[in-house]
Amino acid sequence: MSALVHEKVWLDKTLYTDAERDYYVSLSKVRVTPLTLTQSSLANEVAKARQHIKNSLECMDSVASLAGVPNIELFNKINGLEKENSTLKKSIDDLRNLVISLQARVDSLEKVGTKIGAPKPHAEVPKPQVVQDDDDDDGVDLFGSDDEEESAEAAKIREERLAQYNAKKAKKPVLIAKSNIILDVKPWDDETDMVAMEKVVREISTDGLLWGAAKLVPLAYGIHKLQISCVVEDDKVSIDWLTEEIEKLEDFVQSVDIAAFNKV
Protein backbone atom coordinates (compact mmCIF):
# COMPACT_ATOMS: atom_id res chain seq x y z
CA MET A 1 0.00 0.00 0.00
CA SER A 2 2.86 2.35 0.74
CA ALA A 3 4.10 1.83 -2.79
CA LEU A 4 0.82 3.07 -4.31
CA VAL A 5 0.80 6.28 -2.35
CA HIS A 6 2.86 8.07 -4.96
CA GLU A 7 0.74 6.80 -7.94
CA LYS A 8 -1.70 9.31 -9.56
CA VAL A 9 -3.59 6.91 -11.87
CA TRP A 10 -6.60 6.39 -9.61
CA LEU A 11 -6.89 10.08 -8.91
CA ASP A 12 -7.31 10.85 -12.66
CA LYS A 13 -9.69 7.94 -13.39
CA THR A 14 -12.64 10.22 -14.23
CA LEU A 15 -10.58 11.92 -16.91
CA TYR A 16 -9.68 8.61 -18.51
CA THR A 17 -13.30 7.45 -18.44
CA ASP A 18 -14.61 10.61 -20.13
CA ALA A 19 -11.93 10.32 -22.78
CA GLU A 20 -12.82 6.69 -23.50
CA ARG A 21 -16.54 7.55 -23.81
CA ASP A 22 -15.86 10.39 -26.20
CA TYR A 23 -13.74 8.08 -28.30
CA TYR A 24 -16.45 5.45 -28.70
CA VAL A 25 -19.07 8.11 -29.42
CA SER A 26 -16.97 9.50 -32.23
CA LEU A 27 -16.54 5.99 -33.67
CA SER A 28 -20.29 5.29 -33.57
CA LYS A 29 -21.07 8.53 -35.39
CA VAL A 30 -18.64 7.69 -38.11
CA ARG A 31 -20.14 4.19 -38.64
CA VAL A 32 -23.87 4.93 -38.21
CA THR A 33 -24.17 8.01 -40.36
CA PRO A 34 -23.42 6.37 -43.76
CA LEU A 35 -25.81 3.44 -42.98
CA THR A 36 -28.64 5.77 -41.98
CA LEU A 37 -28.18 7.84 -45.10
CA THR A 38 -28.20 4.72 -47.24
CA GLN A 39 -31.43 3.45 -45.66
CA SER A 40 -33.20 6.78 -46.05
CA SER A 41 -32.19 6.98 -49.69
CA LEU A 42 -33.50 3.46 -50.35
CA ALA A 43 -36.85 4.25 -48.67
CA ASN A 44 -37.22 7.32 -50.82
CA GLU A 45 -36.48 5.32 -53.95
CA VAL A 46 -39.07 2.65 -52.99
CA ALA A 47 -41.71 5.32 -52.31
CA LYS A 48 -40.98 6.95 -55.67
CA ALA A 49 -41.29 3.57 -57.43
CA ARG A 50 -44.63 2.85 -55.76
CA GLN A 51 -46.00 6.22 -56.72
CA HIS A 52 -44.83 5.70 -60.30
CA ILE A 53 -46.55 2.29 -60.48
CA LYS A 54 -49.75 3.74 -59.04
CA ASN A 55 -49.75 6.55 -61.57
CA SER A 56 -49.12 4.07 -64.38
CA LEU A 57 -52.09 1.90 -63.31
CA GLU A 58 -54.38 4.91 -63.15
CA CYS A 59 -53.30 5.91 -66.61
CA MET A 60 -53.93 2.40 -67.93
CA ASP A 61 -57.44 2.35 -66.44
CA SER A 62 -58.26 5.70 -67.99
CA VAL A 63 -56.87 4.58 -71.34
CA ALA A 64 -58.84 1.34 -71.22
CA SER A 65 -62.05 3.17 -70.38
CA LEU A 66 -61.48 5.62 -73.21
CA ALA A 67 -60.68 2.81 -75.63
CA GLY A 68 -63.98 1.02 -74.84
CA VAL A 69 -62.51 -2.07 -73.16
CA PRO A 70 -65.37 -3.68 -71.10
CA ASN A 71 -65.08 -4.02 -67.33
CA ILE A 72 -64.65 -7.66 -66.09
CA GLU A 73 -67.25 -7.33 -63.32
CA LEU A 74 -69.80 -5.84 -65.69
CA PHE A 75 -69.05 -8.56 -68.24
CA ASN A 76 -69.68 -11.28 -65.62
CA LYS A 77 -73.01 -9.71 -64.62
CA ILE A 78 -74.13 -9.58 -68.23
CA ASN A 79 -73.25 -13.25 -68.71
CA GLY A 80 -75.22 -14.17 -65.58
CA LEU A 81 -78.27 -12.25 -66.79
CA GLU A 82 -78.11 -13.96 -70.17
CA LYS A 83 -78.00 -17.41 -68.54
CA GLU A 84 -80.93 -16.55 -66.24
CA ASN A 85 -82.90 -15.22 -69.21
CA SER A 86 -82.35 -18.44 -71.16
CA THR A 87 -83.45 -20.53 -68.15
CA LEU A 88 -86.64 -18.49 -67.71
CA LYS A 89 -87.38 -18.76 -71.41
CA LYS A 90 -87.05 -22.55 -71.26
CA SER A 91 -89.36 -22.73 -68.20
CA ILE A 92 -91.98 -20.58 -69.97
CA ASP A 93 -91.83 -22.83 -73.03
CA ASP A 94 -92.32 -25.94 -70.85
CA LEU A 95 -95.32 -24.35 -69.11
CA ARG A 96 -96.82 -23.37 -72.44
CA ASN A 97 -96.50 -26.93 -73.74
CA LEU A 98 -98.04 -28.30 -70.54
CA VAL A 99 -101.01 -25.94 -70.79
CA ILE A 100 -101.55 -26.91 -74.41
CA SER A 101 -101.52 -30.64 -73.56
CA LEU A 102 -103.92 -30.11 -70.64
CA GLN A 103 -106.28 -28.12 -72.83
CA ALA A 104 -106.29 -30.89 -75.44
CA ARG A 105 -107.01 -33.49 -72.76
CA VAL A 106 -109.88 -31.45 -71.33
CA ASP A 107 -111.37 -31.05 -74.79
CA SER A 108 -111.20 -34.80 -75.39
CA LEU A 109 -112.84 -35.54 -72.03
CA GLU A 110 -115.62 -33.07 -72.74
CA LYS A 111 -116.28 -34.74 -76.09
CA VAL A 112 -116.45 -38.17 -74.44
CA GLY A 113 -118.79 -36.87 -71.72
CA THR A 114 -121.03 -35.31 -74.34
CA LYS A 115 -121.25 -38.60 -76.20
CA ILE A 116 -122.09 -40.51 -73.01
CA GLY A 117 -124.71 -38.02 -71.84
CA ALA A 118 -126.42 -37.78 -75.23
CA PRO A 119 -129.74 -39.61 -75.51
CA LYS A 120 -129.62 -42.92 -77.27
CA PRO A 121 -131.18 -43.06 -80.72
CA HIS A 122 -134.51 -44.81 -81.00
CA ALA A 123 -135.03 -44.51 -77.23
CA GLU A 124 -138.47 -45.37 -76.10
CA VAL A 125 -140.40 -42.40 -74.85
CA PRO A 126 -142.47 -43.25 -71.78
CA LYS A 127 -146.17 -43.17 -72.41
CA PRO A 128 -148.15 -40.57 -70.50
CA GLN A 129 -150.25 -42.00 -67.72
CA VAL A 130 -153.96 -41.75 -68.13
CA VAL A 131 -155.53 -39.99 -65.17
CA GLN A 132 -159.03 -41.11 -64.40
CA ASP A 133 -161.52 -38.31 -64.19
CA ASP A 134 -163.57 -38.51 -61.00
CA ASP A 135 -166.34 -36.54 -62.66
CA ASP A 136 -166.78 -39.10 -65.43
CA ASP A 137 -170.45 -39.92 -65.69
CA ASP A 138 -169.90 -43.47 -66.90
CA GLY A 139 -167.38 -44.34 -64.11
CA VAL A 140 -165.77 -46.90 -66.38
CA ASP A 141 -161.95 -47.11 -66.62
CA LEU A 142 -161.15 -48.27 -70.12
CA PHE A 143 -157.51 -49.01 -69.15
CA GLY A 144 -158.22 -50.45 -65.70
CA SER A 145 -157.95 -54.13 -66.60
CA ASP A 146 -154.18 -54.05 -67.18
CA ASP A 147 -153.56 -52.04 -64.02
CA GLU A 148 -155.59 -54.41 -61.93
CA GLU A 149 -153.69 -57.44 -63.26
CA GLU A 150 -150.35 -55.75 -62.59
CA SER A 151 -151.43 -54.71 -59.07
CA ALA A 152 -152.57 -58.23 -58.22
CA GLU A 153 -149.31 -59.69 -59.49
CA ALA A 154 -147.26 -57.12 -57.55
CA ALA A 155 -149.23 -57.82 -54.37
CA LYS A 156 -148.67 -61.55 -54.83
CA ILE A 157 -144.92 -61.04 -55.24
CA ARG A 158 -144.83 -58.79 -52.21
CA GLU A 159 -146.64 -61.33 -50.05
CA GLU A 160 -144.26 -64.08 -51.16
CA ARG A 161 -141.25 -61.97 -50.28
CA LEU A 162 -142.72 -61.11 -46.88
CA ALA A 163 -143.35 -64.77 -46.18
CA GLN A 164 -139.74 -65.64 -47.12
CA TYR A 165 -138.43 -62.86 -44.91
CA ASN A 166 -140.50 -63.95 -41.91
CA ALA A 167 -139.44 -67.57 -42.36
CA LYS A 168 -135.78 -66.55 -42.55
CA LYS A 169 -136.15 -64.33 -39.50
CA ALA A 170 -137.81 -67.14 -37.54
CA LYS A 171 -134.87 -69.46 -38.20
CA LYS A 172 -132.37 -67.03 -36.64
CA PRO A 173 -131.48 -67.85 -33.02
CA VAL A 174 -132.87 -65.40 -30.54
CA LEU A 175 -130.39 -63.96 -28.09
CA ILE A 176 -131.43 -64.56 -24.50
CA ALA A 177 -130.37 -61.96 -21.97
CA LYS A 178 -128.87 -63.63 -18.90
CA SER A 179 -127.31 -62.44 -15.65
CA ASN A 180 -124.76 -64.02 -13.35
CA ILE A 181 -125.61 -63.35 -9.68
CA ILE A 182 -123.69 -64.12 -6.47
CA LEU A 183 -125.87 -64.11 -3.33
CA ASP A 184 -124.78 -63.84 0.31
CA VAL A 185 -127.24 -65.84 2.44
CA LYS A 186 -126.77 -65.09 6.18
CA PRO A 187 -127.98 -67.54 8.88
CA TRP A 188 -129.42 -66.67 12.27
CA ASP A 189 -126.50 -67.86 14.37
CA ASP A 190 -123.60 -70.29 14.50
CA GLU A 191 -125.90 -73.20 15.33
CA THR A 192 -127.68 -73.03 11.95
CA ASP A 193 -127.13 -76.11 9.82
CA MET A 194 -125.41 -74.60 6.75
CA VAL A 195 -125.58 -77.83 4.73
CA ALA A 196 -129.34 -78.01 5.24
CA MET A 197 -129.66 -74.30 4.41
CA GLU A 198 -127.81 -74.76 1.11
CA LYS A 199 -130.05 -77.73 0.29
CA VAL A 200 -133.30 -75.80 0.81
CA VAL A 201 -131.96 -72.85 -1.15
CA ARG A 202 -131.14 -75.07 -4.10
CA GLU A 203 -134.66 -76.52 -3.95
CA ILE A 204 -135.97 -73.18 -5.22
CA SER A 205 -136.41 -73.84 -8.93
CA THR A 206 -138.16 -72.22 -11.85
CA ASP A 207 -137.78 -71.88 -15.61
CA GLY A 208 -134.73 -69.74 -16.35
CA LEU A 209 -132.91 -70.34 -13.04
CA LEU A 210 -129.69 -72.36 -12.79
CA TRP A 211 -127.78 -72.73 -9.51
CA GLY A 212 -123.98 -72.75 -9.50
CA ALA A 213 -121.16 -73.24 -7.02
CA ALA A 214 -121.41 -72.34 -3.34
CA LYS A 215 -119.03 -71.90 -0.41
CA LEU A 216 -119.04 -70.87 3.24
CA VAL A 217 -117.48 -67.50 4.09
CA PRO A 218 -116.67 -66.64 7.74
CA LEU A 219 -118.38 -63.58 9.19
CA ALA A 220 -117.63 -63.26 12.95
CA TYR A 221 -117.85 -65.17 16.20
CA GLY A 222 -117.80 -68.51 14.41
CA ILE A 223 -120.74 -67.58 12.13
CA HIS A 224 -120.46 -68.34 8.41
CA LYS A 225 -122.55 -67.13 5.51
CA LEU A 226 -123.50 -69.10 2.42
CA GLN A 227 -122.17 -67.54 -0.77
CA ILE A 228 -123.91 -69.14 -3.75
CA SER A 229 -123.94 -68.25 -7.45
CA CYS A 230 -126.69 -68.63 -10.05
CA VAL A 231 -127.49 -67.73 -13.65
CA VAL A 232 -130.95 -66.35 -14.46
CA GLU A 233 -132.72 -65.37 -17.65
CA ASP A 234 -133.70 -61.75 -17.30
CA ASP A 235 -137.04 -62.17 -19.07
CA LYS A 236 -138.12 -65.10 -16.90
CA VAL A 237 -136.59 -64.64 -13.42
CA SER A 238 -136.62 -61.46 -11.38
CA ILE A 239 -133.88 -60.83 -8.82
CA ASP A 240 -136.40 -59.43 -6.36
CA TRP A 241 -138.51 -62.58 -6.68
CA LEU A 242 -135.47 -64.78 -6.07
CA THR A 243 -134.36 -62.91 -2.93
CA GLU A 244 -137.92 -62.97 -1.59
CA GLU A 245 -138.12 -66.73 -2.13
CA ILE A 246 -134.88 -67.26 -0.22
CA GLU A 247 -135.96 -64.99 2.65
CA LYS A 248 -139.11 -67.10 3.02
CA LEU A 249 -136.87 -69.83 4.46
CA GLU A 250 -137.13 -68.27 7.89
CA ASP A 251 -135.90 -71.35 9.76
CA PHE A 252 -132.45 -70.93 8.23
CA VAL A 253 -132.14 -67.52 6.58
CA GLN A 254 -131.84 -64.19 8.34
CA SER A 255 -131.15 -61.99 5.27
CA VAL A 256 -130.02 -62.11 1.65
CA ASP A 257 -127.61 -59.67 -0.05
CA ILE A 258 -126.43 -59.42 -3.66
CA ALA A 259 -122.62 -59.70 -3.64
CA ALA A 260 -122.10 -59.45 -7.43
CA PHE A 261 -124.23 -58.94 -10.55
CA ASN A 262 -122.94 -59.32 -14.13
CA LYS A 263 -124.63 -59.54 -17.51
CA VAL A 264 -123.73 -62.66 -19.43
XYZ file of C-alpha atoms in Angstrom:
264
model
C 0.000 0.000 0.000
C 2.864 2.345 0.741
C 4.105 1.828 -2.793
C 0.824 3.071 -4.310
C 0.799 6.279 -2.349
C 2.858 8.068 -4.961
C 0.743 6.798 -7.939
C -1.699 9.306 -9.559
C -3.589 6.908 -11.866
C -6.596 6.389 -9.611
C -6.890 10.076 -8.912
C -7.308 10.853 -12.665
C -9.690 7.945 -13.388
C -12.639 10.222 -14.234
C -10.577 11.918 -16.909
C -9.681 8.609 -18.506
C -13.302 7.449 -18.438
C -14.608 10.605 -20.135
C -11.928 10.321 -22.785
C -12.822 6.686 -23.501
C -16.542 7.546 -23.814
C -15.865 10.389 -26.203
C -13.744 8.078 -28.298
C -16.449 5.447 -28.696
C -19.073 8.109 -29.419
C -16.971 9.495 -32.232
C -16.543 5.988 -33.666
C -20.289 5.290 -33.572
C -21.067 8.527 -35.388
C -18.643 7.691 -38.107
C -20.136 4.193 -38.636
C -23.866 4.926 -38.215
C -24.174 8.008 -40.362
C -23.423 6.370 -43.758
C -25.807 3.441 -42.984
C -28.640 5.773 -41.984
C -28.180 7.844 -45.096
C -28.199 4.717 -47.245
C -31.429 3.450 -45.656
C -33.203 6.778 -46.050
C -32.185 6.984 -49.692
C -33.495 3.462 -50.350
C -36.847 4.247 -48.668
C -37.216 7.323 -50.818
C -36.479 5.317 -53.948
C -39.069 2.648 -52.988
C -41.710 5.319 -52.310
C -40.985 6.948 -55.668
C -41.292 3.571 -57.427
C -44.628 2.846 -55.759
C -46.005 6.216 -56.722
C -44.831 5.700 -60.296
C -46.553 2.286 -60.477
C -49.754 3.737 -59.041
C -49.746 6.554 -61.567
C -49.121 4.074 -64.379
C -52.087 1.900 -63.314
C -54.375 4.905 -63.150
C -53.300 5.906 -66.608
C -53.925 2.396 -67.927
C -57.440 2.349 -66.440
C -58.259 5.697 -67.994
C -56.874 4.583 -71.345
C -58.843 1.340 -71.216
C -62.048 3.168 -70.377
C -61.479 5.616 -73.209
C -60.677 2.809 -75.634
C -63.979 1.017 -74.840
C -62.507 -2.074 -73.156
C -65.367 -3.676 -71.103
C -65.084 -4.021 -67.330
C -64.649 -7.655 -66.085
C -67.252 -7.335 -63.317
C -69.803 -5.842 -65.694
C -69.053 -8.555 -68.236
C -69.676 -11.282 -65.620
C -73.005 -9.707 -64.620
C -74.126 -9.575 -68.233
C -73.250 -13.254 -68.710
C -75.216 -14.174 -65.577
C -78.268 -12.252 -66.789
C -78.107 -13.958 -70.173
C -78.004 -17.409 -68.537
C -80.934 -16.550 -66.243
C -82.902 -15.221 -69.213
C -82.347 -18.441 -71.156
C -83.450 -20.526 -68.148
C -86.636 -18.493 -67.714
C -87.378 -18.761 -71.408
C -87.046 -22.546 -71.255
C -89.364 -22.730 -68.203
C -91.976 -20.581 -69.966
C -91.826 -22.834 -73.030
C -92.324 -25.940 -70.848
C -95.320 -24.352 -69.107
C -96.823 -23.369 -72.437
C -96.502 -26.934 -73.742
C -98.036 -28.298 -70.538
C -101.014 -25.944 -70.792
C -101.552 -26.913 -74.405
C -101.520 -30.640 -73.557
C -103.921 -30.114 -70.635
C -106.276 -28.121 -72.833
C -106.289 -30.890 -75.438
C -107.008 -33.491 -72.762
C -109.882 -31.445 -71.325
C -111.373 -31.050 -74.793
C -111.196 -34.802 -75.394
C -112.836 -35.537 -72.034
C -115.621 -33.066 -72.736
C -116.280 -34.735 -76.086
C -116.446 -38.173 -74.439
C -118.789 -36.870 -71.722
C -121.031 -35.308 -74.338
C -121.254 -38.604 -76.196
C -122.094 -40.514 -73.013
C -124.706 -38.017 -71.841
C -126.417 -37.783 -75.225
C -129.744 -39.607 -75.506
C -129.620 -42.923 -77.268
C -131.184 -43.060 -80.717
C -134.509 -44.808 -81.003
C -135.026 -44.514 -77.233
C -138.470 -45.373 -76.102
C -140.404 -42.404 -74.854
C -142.472 -43.251 -71.776
C -146.173 -43.171 -72.406
C -148.145 -40.568 -70.503
C -150.247 -42.001 -67.724
C -153.959 -41.751 -68.134
C -155.528 -39.989 -65.175
C -159.031 -41.107 -64.399
C -161.520 -38.315 -64.188
C -163.569 -38.507 -60.998
C -166.336 -36.543 -62.655
C -166.780 -39.096 -65.431
C -170.451 -39.917 -65.692
C -169.903 -43.470 -66.899
C -167.382 -44.339 -64.109
C -165.767 -46.898 -66.384
C -161.948 -47.111 -66.625
C -161.146 -48.273 -70.121
C -157.515 -49.014 -69.150
C -158.224 -50.454 -65.702
C -157.950 -54.131 -66.598
C -154.184 -54.050 -67.183
C -153.564 -52.039 -64.017
C -155.594 -54.415 -61.927
C -153.694 -57.437 -63.260
C -150.346 -55.747 -62.590
C -151.435 -54.710 -59.071
C -152.569 -58.227 -58.222
C -149.312 -59.689 -59.489
C -147.256 -57.119 -57.546
C -149.232 -57.821 -54.370
C -148.670 -61.550 -54.826
C -144.919 -61.040 -55.238
C -144.828 -58.786 -52.207
C -146.641 -61.335 -50.051
C -144.260 -64.083 -51.163
C -141.252 -61.969 -50.278
C -142.721 -61.112 -46.883
C -143.351 -64.772 -46.183
C -139.744 -65.641 -47.117
C -138.425 -62.856 -44.906
C -140.503 -63.945 -41.913
C -139.442 -67.567 -42.359
C -135.780 -66.546 -42.555
C -136.150 -64.335 -39.504
C -137.812 -67.142 -37.545
C -134.868 -69.457 -38.203
C -132.373 -67.033 -36.640
C -131.480 -67.855 -33.024
C -132.872 -65.399 -30.542
C -130.391 -63.959 -28.086
C -131.428 -64.562 -24.505
C -130.365 -61.955 -21.969
C -128.869 -63.626 -18.896
C -127.307 -62.438 -15.649
C -124.759 -64.025 -13.349
C -125.608 -63.345 -9.680
C -123.694 -64.118 -6.470
C -125.868 -64.106 -3.334
C -124.784 -63.843 0.310
C -127.238 -65.836 2.441
C -126.767 -65.094 6.179
C -127.980 -67.540 8.878
C -129.417 -66.667 12.266
C -126.495 -67.863 14.374
C -123.597 -70.286 14.505
C -125.902 -73.196 15.334
C -127.684 -73.030 11.951
C -127.131 -76.115 9.821
C -125.412 -74.605 6.748
C -125.581 -77.828 4.733
C -129.340 -78.008 5.238
C -129.660 -74.300 4.411
C -127.815 -74.763 1.112
C -130.046 -77.728 0.285
C -133.300 -75.801 0.815
C -131.956 -72.847 -1.152
C -131.144 -75.068 -4.105
C -134.657 -76.520 -3.947
C -135.974 -73.177 -5.220
C -136.406 -73.840 -8.935
C -138.157 -72.216 -11.855
C -137.784 -71.880 -15.614
C -134.727 -69.740 -16.353
C -132.909 -70.344 -13.041
C -129.693 -72.363 -12.788
C -127.781 -72.727 -9.509
C -123.981 -72.747 -9.501
C -121.156 -73.239 -7.019
C -121.412 -72.344 -3.342
C -119.029 -71.903 -0.415
C -119.037 -70.865 3.242
C -117.475 -67.505 4.086
C -116.672 -66.644 7.736
C -118.380 -63.575 9.194
C -117.632 -63.261 12.948
C -117.849 -65.169 16.204
C -117.797 -68.513 14.408
C -120.740 -67.580 12.129
C -120.460 -68.343 8.407
C -122.547 -67.132 5.509
C -123.495 -69.099 2.420
C -122.174 -67.536 -0.772
C -123.914 -69.135 -3.750
C -123.936 -68.246 -7.454
C -126.686 -68.632 -10.047
C -127.491 -67.727 -13.649
C -130.948 -66.352 -14.460
C -132.719 -65.372 -17.650
C -133.703 -61.746 -17.304
C -137.044 -62.167 -19.066
C -138.119 -65.103 -16.896
C -136.593 -64.637 -13.422
C -136.619 -61.457 -11.377
C -133.880 -60.827 -8.817
C -136.398 -59.425 -6.360
C -138.512 -62.581 -6.682
C -135.466 -64.775 -6.075
C -134.355 -62.908 -2.934
C -137.919 -62.968 -1.588
C -138.121 -66.730 -2.125
C -134.885 -67.263 -0.216
C -135.958 -64.990 2.652
C -139.110 -67.099 3.025
C -136.868 -69.832 4.458
C -137.133 -68.266 7.892
C -135.904 -71.351 9.759
C -132.445 -70.932 8.233
C -132.144 -67.520 6.585
C -131.842 -64.188 8.339
C -131.153 -61.986 5.272
C -130.016 -62.111 1.647
C -127.613 -59.675 -0.054
C -126.429 -59.418 -3.659
C -122.623 -59.704 -3.638
C -122.104 -59.447 -7.431
C -124.231 -58.940 -10.550
C -122.940 -59.324 -14.130
C -124.631 -59.536 -17.512
C -123.728 -62.663 -19.430
